[in-house]
Structures are given as structure tokens and as C-alpha cells.
mmCIF file of C-alpha atoms and ligand atoms in Angstrom:
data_model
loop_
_atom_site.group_PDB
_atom_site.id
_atom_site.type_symbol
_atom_site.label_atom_id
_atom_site.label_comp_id
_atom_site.label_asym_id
_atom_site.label_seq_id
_atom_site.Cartn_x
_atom_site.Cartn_y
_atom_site.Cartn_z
ATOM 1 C CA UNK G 68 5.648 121.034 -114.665
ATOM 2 C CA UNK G 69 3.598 120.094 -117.010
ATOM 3 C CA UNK G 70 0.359 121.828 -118.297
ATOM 4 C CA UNK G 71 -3.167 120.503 -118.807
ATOM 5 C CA UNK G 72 -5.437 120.398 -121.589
ATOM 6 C CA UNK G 73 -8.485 119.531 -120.259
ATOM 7 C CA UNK G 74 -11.362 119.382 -122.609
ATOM 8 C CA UNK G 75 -14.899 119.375 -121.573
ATOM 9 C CA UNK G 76 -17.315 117.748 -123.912
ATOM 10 C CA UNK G 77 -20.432 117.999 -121.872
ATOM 11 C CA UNK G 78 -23.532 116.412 -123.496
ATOM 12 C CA UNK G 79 -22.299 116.247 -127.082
ATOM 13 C CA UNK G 80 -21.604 113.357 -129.298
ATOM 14 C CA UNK G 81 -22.762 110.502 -130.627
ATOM 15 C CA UNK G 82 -20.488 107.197 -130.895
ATOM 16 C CA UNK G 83 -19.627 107.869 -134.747
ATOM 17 C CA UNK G 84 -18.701 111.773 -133.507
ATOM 18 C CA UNK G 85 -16.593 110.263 -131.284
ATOM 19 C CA UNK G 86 -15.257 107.778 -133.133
ATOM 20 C CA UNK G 87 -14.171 110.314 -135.937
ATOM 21 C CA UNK G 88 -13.046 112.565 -133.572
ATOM 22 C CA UNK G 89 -10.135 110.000 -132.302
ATOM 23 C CA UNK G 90 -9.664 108.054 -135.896
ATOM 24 C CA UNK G 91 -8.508 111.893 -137.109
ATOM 25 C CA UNK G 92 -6.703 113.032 -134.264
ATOM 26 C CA UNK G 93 -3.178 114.210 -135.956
ATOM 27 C CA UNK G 94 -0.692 111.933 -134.191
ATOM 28 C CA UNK G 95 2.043 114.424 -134.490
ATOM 29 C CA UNK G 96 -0.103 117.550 -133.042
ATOM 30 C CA UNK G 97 1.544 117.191 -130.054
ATOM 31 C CA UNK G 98 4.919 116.186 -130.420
ATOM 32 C CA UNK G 99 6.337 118.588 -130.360
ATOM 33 C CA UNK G 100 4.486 119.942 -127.123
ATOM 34 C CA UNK G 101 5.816 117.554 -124.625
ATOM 35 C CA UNK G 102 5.151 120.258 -121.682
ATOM 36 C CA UNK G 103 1.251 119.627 -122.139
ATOM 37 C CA UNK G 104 -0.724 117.081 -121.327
ATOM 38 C CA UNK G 105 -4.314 116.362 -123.066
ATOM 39 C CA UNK G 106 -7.693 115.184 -120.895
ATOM 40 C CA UNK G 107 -10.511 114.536 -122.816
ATOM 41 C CA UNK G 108 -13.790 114.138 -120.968
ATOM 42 C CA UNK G 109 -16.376 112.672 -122.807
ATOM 43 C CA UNK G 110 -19.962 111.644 -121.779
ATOM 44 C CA UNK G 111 -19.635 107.879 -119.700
ATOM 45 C CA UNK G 112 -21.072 106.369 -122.635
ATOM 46 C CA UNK G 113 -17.850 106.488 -124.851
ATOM 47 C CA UNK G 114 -15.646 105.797 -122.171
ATOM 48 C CA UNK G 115 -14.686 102.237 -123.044
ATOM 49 C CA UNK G 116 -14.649 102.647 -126.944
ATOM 50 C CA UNK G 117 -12.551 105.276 -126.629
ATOM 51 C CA UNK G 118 -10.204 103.634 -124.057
ATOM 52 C CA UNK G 119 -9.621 100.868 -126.704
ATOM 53 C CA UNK G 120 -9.096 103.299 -129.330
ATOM 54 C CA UNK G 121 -6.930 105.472 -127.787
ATOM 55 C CA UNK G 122 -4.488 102.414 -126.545
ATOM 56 C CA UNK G 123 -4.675 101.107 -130.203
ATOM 57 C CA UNK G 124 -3.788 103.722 -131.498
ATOM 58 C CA UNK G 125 -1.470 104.750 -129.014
ATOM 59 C CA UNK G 126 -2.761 108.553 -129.092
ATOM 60 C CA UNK G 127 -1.041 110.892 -126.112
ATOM 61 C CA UNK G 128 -4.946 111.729 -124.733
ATOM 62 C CA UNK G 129 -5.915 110.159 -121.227
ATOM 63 C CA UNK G 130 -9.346 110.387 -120.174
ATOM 64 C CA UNK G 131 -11.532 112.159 -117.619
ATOM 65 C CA UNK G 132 -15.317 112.137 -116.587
ATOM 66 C CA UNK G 133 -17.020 114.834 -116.579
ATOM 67 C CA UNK G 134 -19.004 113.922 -112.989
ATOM 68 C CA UNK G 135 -18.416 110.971 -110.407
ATOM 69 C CA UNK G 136 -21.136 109.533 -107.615
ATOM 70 C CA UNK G 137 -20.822 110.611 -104.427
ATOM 71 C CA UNK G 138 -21.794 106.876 -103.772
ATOM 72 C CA UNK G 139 -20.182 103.702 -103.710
ATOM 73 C CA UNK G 140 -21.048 100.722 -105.586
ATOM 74 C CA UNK G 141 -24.820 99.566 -104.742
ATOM 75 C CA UNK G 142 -27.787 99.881 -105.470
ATOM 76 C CA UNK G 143 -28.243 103.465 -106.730
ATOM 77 C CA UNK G 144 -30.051 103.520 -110.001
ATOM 78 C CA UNK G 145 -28.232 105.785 -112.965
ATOM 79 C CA UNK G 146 -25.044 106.719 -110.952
ATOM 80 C CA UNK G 147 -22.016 106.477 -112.389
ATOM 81 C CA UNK G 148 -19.720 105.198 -108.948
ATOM 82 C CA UNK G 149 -15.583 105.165 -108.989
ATOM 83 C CA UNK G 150 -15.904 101.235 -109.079
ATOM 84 C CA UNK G 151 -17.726 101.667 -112.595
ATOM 85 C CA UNK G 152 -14.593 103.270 -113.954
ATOM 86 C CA UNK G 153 -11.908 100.441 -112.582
ATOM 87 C CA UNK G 154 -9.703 99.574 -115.949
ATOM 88 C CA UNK G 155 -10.847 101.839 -117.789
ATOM 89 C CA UNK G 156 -7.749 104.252 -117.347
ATOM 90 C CA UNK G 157 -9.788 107.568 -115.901
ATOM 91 C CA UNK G 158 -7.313 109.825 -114.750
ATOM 92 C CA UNK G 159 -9.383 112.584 -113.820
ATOM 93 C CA UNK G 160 -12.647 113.414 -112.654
ATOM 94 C CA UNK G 161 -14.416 116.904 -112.931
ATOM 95 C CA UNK G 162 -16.352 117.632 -110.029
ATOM 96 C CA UNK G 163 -18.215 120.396 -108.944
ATOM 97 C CA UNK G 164 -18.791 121.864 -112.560
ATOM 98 C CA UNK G 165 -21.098 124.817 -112.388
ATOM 99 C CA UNK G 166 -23.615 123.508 -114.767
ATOM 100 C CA UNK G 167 -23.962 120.601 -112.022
ATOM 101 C CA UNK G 168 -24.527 123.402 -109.270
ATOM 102 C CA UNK G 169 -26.132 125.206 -111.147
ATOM 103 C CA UNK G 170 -28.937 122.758 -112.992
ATOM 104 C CA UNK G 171 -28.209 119.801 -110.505
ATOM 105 C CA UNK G 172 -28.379 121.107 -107.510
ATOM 106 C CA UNK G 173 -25.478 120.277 -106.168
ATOM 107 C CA UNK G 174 -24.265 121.533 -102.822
ATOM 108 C CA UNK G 175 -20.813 122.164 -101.806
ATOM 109 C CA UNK G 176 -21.402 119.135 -99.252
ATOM 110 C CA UNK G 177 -21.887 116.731 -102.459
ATOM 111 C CA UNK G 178 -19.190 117.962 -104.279
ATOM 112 C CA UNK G 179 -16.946 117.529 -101.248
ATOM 113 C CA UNK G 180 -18.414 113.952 -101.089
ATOM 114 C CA UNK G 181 -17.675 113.406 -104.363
ATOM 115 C CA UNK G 182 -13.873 114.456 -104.117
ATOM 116 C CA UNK G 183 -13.685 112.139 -100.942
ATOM 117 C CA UNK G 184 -15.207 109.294 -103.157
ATOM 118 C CA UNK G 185 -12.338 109.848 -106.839
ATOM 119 C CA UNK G 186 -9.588 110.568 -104.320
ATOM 120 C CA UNK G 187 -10.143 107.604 -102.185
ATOM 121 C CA UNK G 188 -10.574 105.572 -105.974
ATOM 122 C CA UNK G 189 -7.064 107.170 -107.003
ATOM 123 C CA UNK G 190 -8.835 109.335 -109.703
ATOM 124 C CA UNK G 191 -7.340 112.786 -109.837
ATOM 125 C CA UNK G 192 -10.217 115.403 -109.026
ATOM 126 C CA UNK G 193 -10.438 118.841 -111.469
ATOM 127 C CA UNK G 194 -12.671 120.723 -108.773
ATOM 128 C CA UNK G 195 -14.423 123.757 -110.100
ATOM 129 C CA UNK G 196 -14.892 126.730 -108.536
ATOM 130 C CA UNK G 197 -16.546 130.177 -108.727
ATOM 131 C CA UNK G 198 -15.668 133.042 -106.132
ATOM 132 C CA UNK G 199 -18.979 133.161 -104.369
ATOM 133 C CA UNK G 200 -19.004 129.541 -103.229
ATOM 134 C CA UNK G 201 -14.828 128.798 -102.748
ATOM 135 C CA UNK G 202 -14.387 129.467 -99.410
ATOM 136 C CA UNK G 203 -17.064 126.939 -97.946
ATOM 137 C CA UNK G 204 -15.947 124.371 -100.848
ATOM 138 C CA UNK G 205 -12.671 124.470 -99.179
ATOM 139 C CA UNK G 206 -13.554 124.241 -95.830
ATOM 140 C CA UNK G 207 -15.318 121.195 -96.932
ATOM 141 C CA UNK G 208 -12.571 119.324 -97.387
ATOM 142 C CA UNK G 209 -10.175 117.607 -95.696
ATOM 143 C CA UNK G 210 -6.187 118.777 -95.285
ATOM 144 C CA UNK G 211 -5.573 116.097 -97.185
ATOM 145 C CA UNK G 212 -8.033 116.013 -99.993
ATOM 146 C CA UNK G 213 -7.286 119.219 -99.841
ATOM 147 C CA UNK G 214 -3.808 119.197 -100.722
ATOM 148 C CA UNK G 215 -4.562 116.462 -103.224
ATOM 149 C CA UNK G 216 -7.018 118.458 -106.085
ATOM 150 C CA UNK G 217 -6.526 120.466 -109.496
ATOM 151 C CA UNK G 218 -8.269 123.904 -108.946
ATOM 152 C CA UNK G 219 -9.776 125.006 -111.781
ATOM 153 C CA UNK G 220 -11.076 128.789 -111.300
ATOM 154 C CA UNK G 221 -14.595 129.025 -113.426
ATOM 155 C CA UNK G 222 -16.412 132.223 -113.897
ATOM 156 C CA UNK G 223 -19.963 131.577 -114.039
ATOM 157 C CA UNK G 224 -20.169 134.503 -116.602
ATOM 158 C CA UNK G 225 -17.348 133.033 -119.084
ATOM 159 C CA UNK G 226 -18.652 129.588 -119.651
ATOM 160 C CA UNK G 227 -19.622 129.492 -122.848
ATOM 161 C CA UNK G 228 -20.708 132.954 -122.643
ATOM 162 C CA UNK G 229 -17.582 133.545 -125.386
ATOM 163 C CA UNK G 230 -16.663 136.704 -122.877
ATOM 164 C CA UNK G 231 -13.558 135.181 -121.130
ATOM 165 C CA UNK G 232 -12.210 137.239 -117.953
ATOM 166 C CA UNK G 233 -8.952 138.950 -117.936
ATOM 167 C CA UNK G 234 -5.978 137.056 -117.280
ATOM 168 C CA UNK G 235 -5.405 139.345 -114.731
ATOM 169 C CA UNK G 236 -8.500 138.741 -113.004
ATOM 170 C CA UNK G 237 -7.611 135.308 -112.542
ATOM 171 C CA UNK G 238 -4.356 135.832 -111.626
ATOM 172 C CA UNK G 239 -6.020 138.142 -108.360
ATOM 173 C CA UNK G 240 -8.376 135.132 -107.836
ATOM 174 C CA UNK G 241 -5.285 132.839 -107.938
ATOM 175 C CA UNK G 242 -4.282 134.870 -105.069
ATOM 176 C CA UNK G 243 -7.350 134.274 -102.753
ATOM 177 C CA UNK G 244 -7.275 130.575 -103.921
ATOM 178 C CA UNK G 245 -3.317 130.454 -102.435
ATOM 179 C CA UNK G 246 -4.505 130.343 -98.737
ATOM 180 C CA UNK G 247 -6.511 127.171 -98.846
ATOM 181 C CA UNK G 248 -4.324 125.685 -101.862
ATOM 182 C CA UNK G 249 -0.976 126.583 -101.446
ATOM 183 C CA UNK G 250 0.848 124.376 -103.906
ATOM 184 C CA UNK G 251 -1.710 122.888 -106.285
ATOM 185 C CA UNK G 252 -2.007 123.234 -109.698
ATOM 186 C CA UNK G 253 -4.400 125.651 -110.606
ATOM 187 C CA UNK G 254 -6.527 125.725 -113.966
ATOM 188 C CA UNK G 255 -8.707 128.790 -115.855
ATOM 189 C CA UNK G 256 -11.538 127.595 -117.558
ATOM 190 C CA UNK G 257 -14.368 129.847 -119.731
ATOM 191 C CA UNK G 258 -14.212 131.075 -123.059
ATOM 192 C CA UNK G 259 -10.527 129.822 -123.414
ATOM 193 C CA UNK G 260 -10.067 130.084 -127.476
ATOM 194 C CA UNK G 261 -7.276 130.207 -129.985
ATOM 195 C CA UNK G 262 -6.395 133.727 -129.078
ATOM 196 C CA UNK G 263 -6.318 133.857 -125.714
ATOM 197 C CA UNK G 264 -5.151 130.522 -124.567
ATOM 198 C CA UNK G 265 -1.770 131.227 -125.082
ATOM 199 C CA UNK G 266 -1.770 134.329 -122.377
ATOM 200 C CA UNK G 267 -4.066 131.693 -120.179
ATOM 201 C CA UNK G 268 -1.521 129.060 -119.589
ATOM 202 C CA UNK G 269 1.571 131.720 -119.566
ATOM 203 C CA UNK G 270 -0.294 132.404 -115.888
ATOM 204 C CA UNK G 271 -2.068 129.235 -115.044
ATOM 205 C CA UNK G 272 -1.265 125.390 -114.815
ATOM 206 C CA UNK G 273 -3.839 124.490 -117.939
ATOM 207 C CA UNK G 274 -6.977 125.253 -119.346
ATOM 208 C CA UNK G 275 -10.338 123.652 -119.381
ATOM 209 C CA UNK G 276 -11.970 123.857 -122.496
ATOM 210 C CA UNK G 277 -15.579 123.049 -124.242
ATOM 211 C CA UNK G 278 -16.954 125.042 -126.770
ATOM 212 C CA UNK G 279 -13.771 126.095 -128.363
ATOM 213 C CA UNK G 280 -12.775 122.580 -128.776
ATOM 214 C CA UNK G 281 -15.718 120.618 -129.531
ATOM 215 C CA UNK G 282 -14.615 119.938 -132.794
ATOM 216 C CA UNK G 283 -11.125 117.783 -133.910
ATOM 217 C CA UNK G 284 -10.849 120.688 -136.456
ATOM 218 C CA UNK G 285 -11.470 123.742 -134.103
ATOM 219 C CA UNK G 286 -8.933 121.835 -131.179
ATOM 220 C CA UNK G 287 -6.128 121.755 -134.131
ATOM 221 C CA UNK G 288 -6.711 125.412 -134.188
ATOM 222 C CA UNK G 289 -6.427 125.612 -130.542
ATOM 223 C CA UNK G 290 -3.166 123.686 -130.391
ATOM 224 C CA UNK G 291 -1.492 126.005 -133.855
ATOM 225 C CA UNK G 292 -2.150 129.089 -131.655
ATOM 226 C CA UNK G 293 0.513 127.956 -129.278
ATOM 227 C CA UNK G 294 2.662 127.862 -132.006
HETATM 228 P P1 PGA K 108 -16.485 126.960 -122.548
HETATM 229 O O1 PGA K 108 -16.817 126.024 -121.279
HETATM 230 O O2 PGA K 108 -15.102 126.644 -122.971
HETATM 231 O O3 PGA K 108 -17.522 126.566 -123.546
HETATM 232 O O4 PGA K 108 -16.627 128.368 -122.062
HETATM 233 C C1 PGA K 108 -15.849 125.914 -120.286
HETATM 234 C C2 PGA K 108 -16.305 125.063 -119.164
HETATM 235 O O5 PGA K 108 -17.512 124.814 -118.978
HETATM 236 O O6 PGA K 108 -15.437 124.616 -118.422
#
């Protein structure tokens, strides 16, 4: 199976950031890496312009958001809802981040929403989860949504803290994860860098990745340390 890139831009950029970002990207990075596959989610702003530059210049990146509504189309001033997204080519939605929870507020009921809501818009859902909190986020869900999510295991204390956990920590929380999510892929995001990524996807299904990647020249780096 293949394994996932998935990087995390959070609130950086501007459009020219962006643009350069994708105008540089080395066409061949990846060729010779056709077990991975890269998500890039960028703030909803670049969405579109990035779309278009990515089919122009036929670049092997598909796209993700980094949050979706819990809310369908309507009258709910600032969301971003799954019909907003319609051909634009999102593949993926992140949901449940910990910054969200964390700084947003969000409950384990909204994030459940919000999986019912990119599922039931055929976007693929990244949810993120931390150990306090996984069992009830479960539960939340339907079977079926249930069997239908990426599981990406976030430590609160790793994000961006540069102090990633052991592999073999998430390989125990991998464990508890099995009995709600038997067969889906599973994902370790947190401090993921060029010298531990390698030993993070020899025991996971991808990475998610921000800080280490925020930069075209620091995600070449990334991909040279798998060698
Ligand atoms: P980081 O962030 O790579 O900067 O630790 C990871 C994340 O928030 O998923």
C-alpha cells in the first residue's frame, strides 16, 4: 500500500510563497518513490491557484484542507462547507487537529460532525487524535465512518515541540487504536524530520508533517533522507 505524505501548512503563506513553492517543486523528486503519495494542505485561500497549477504542471501533489464545516451549504458566515470545495480536486480533509481542539474549541461531537459532513462529500478524512480524547472520538462515530478514516496518532507534546515520541511509543498506541480501527491506515504526526522519518513510516502508513516541511527546500531534505 501506498504511504502518505501529508503536509500541514497551517497559517503560513502568502500567494507568491505559494506560488514559488509549486513553480520549484523538482518534478523528478518523486519518481522514483512511487510507494508514496504527497498531500499538501494549504490555507483555503490557495486552494484554487494551486489546483490550476498543480494540473498545469502536472506535479504528483493532490490537495487537502486543513479543516472542513460541520455545516452544509447556507447561510453560515466564514465557514468553509464540503460544497465550497466541489471541483476543486480535495482529496483529503484534516479534521480534528489539536490546534482546533485545542484553540477552537472543538469537541469530539464537532469533529465527529465534521467527518460525517467530508465522508458524506467523498473527501477522505485525516482524523487526529491524542490518547486522552480517542476513545470517545471513536465512539462518536459511526461503523461506517468509522471504517472509512485515516488515523493519524498526534501527541500533543510533539507538535512542533521538535521532541518527537519514540517510534515505539506509537507503535503501543497503534495497538490501542486496533480495537476501534482494525484495518485503517494509520499515520504519526509531530516533530517528523529528516532523521527520523525514515524509522516513522518503516512502522506507520505516512506521516503528517508542518514545521519540518514548510519550506520547498527543507521538504527536498525530507524526501533525500529516504534515500
Ligand atoms: P510539526 O506539526 O511537524 O510542526 O510537529 C505536526 C502537526 O501539527 O501535525
Amino acid at each position: 500500500m501506498q504511504k502518505t505524505i501529508l503536509l500541514n501548512w497551517k497559517a503560513n503563506k502568502n500567494i507568491i510563497e505559494v506560488e514559488h513553492w509549486l513553480n520549484n517543486f523538482p518534478k523528478d523528486l518523486l519518481a522514483n518513490k512511487p510507494d508514496l503519495r504527497l498531500l499538501i494542505a494549504p490555507p483555503f485561500p490557495f486552494i484554487a491557484q494551486m489546483r490550476r497549477l498543480i494540473d498545469h504542471q502536472q506535479l504528483a501533489i493532490s490537495l487537502a484542507v486543513q479543516d472542513i464545516s460541520a455545516q452544509g451549504a447556507g447561510a453560515y458566515t466564514g465557514e468553509v462547507v464540503a460544497k465550497n470545495l466541489e471541483f476543486l480536486g480535495v482529496e483529503m480533509a484534516i479534521i480534528g487537529h489539536s490546534e482546533r481542539r485545542k484553540l477552537f474549541n472543538e469537541s469530539s461531537q464537532l469533529v465527529a460532525s465534521k467527518v460525517h459532513r467530508a465522508l458524506a462529500a467523498d473527501i477522505g478524512v485525516m482524523l487526529c487524535l491524542d490518547e486522552p480524547d480517542f476513545p470517545e472520538q471513536a465512539k462518536l462515530l459511526t461503523e461506517q465512518e468509522r471504517t472509512r478514516v485515516s488515523v493519524a496518532y498526534e501527541p500533543v507534546s510533539a507538535i512542533g515541540s521538535g521532541q518527537a515520541v519514540e517510534p515505539e511509543t506509537v507503535k503501543a498506541f497503534f495497538q490501542k487504536l486496533r480495537q476501534f480501527f482494525p484495518f485503517n491506515p494509520l499515520i504519526y504526526g509531530g516533530s517528523v524530520n529528516p532523521s527520523n522519518i525514515k524509522d516513522f513510516l518503516a512502522i506507520s502508513d505516512g506521516v503528517l508533517v508542518s514545521s519540518a516541511a514548510l519550506e520547498l527546500n527543507d521538504f527536498i531534505l525530507l524526501m533525500q533522507a529516504l534515500g
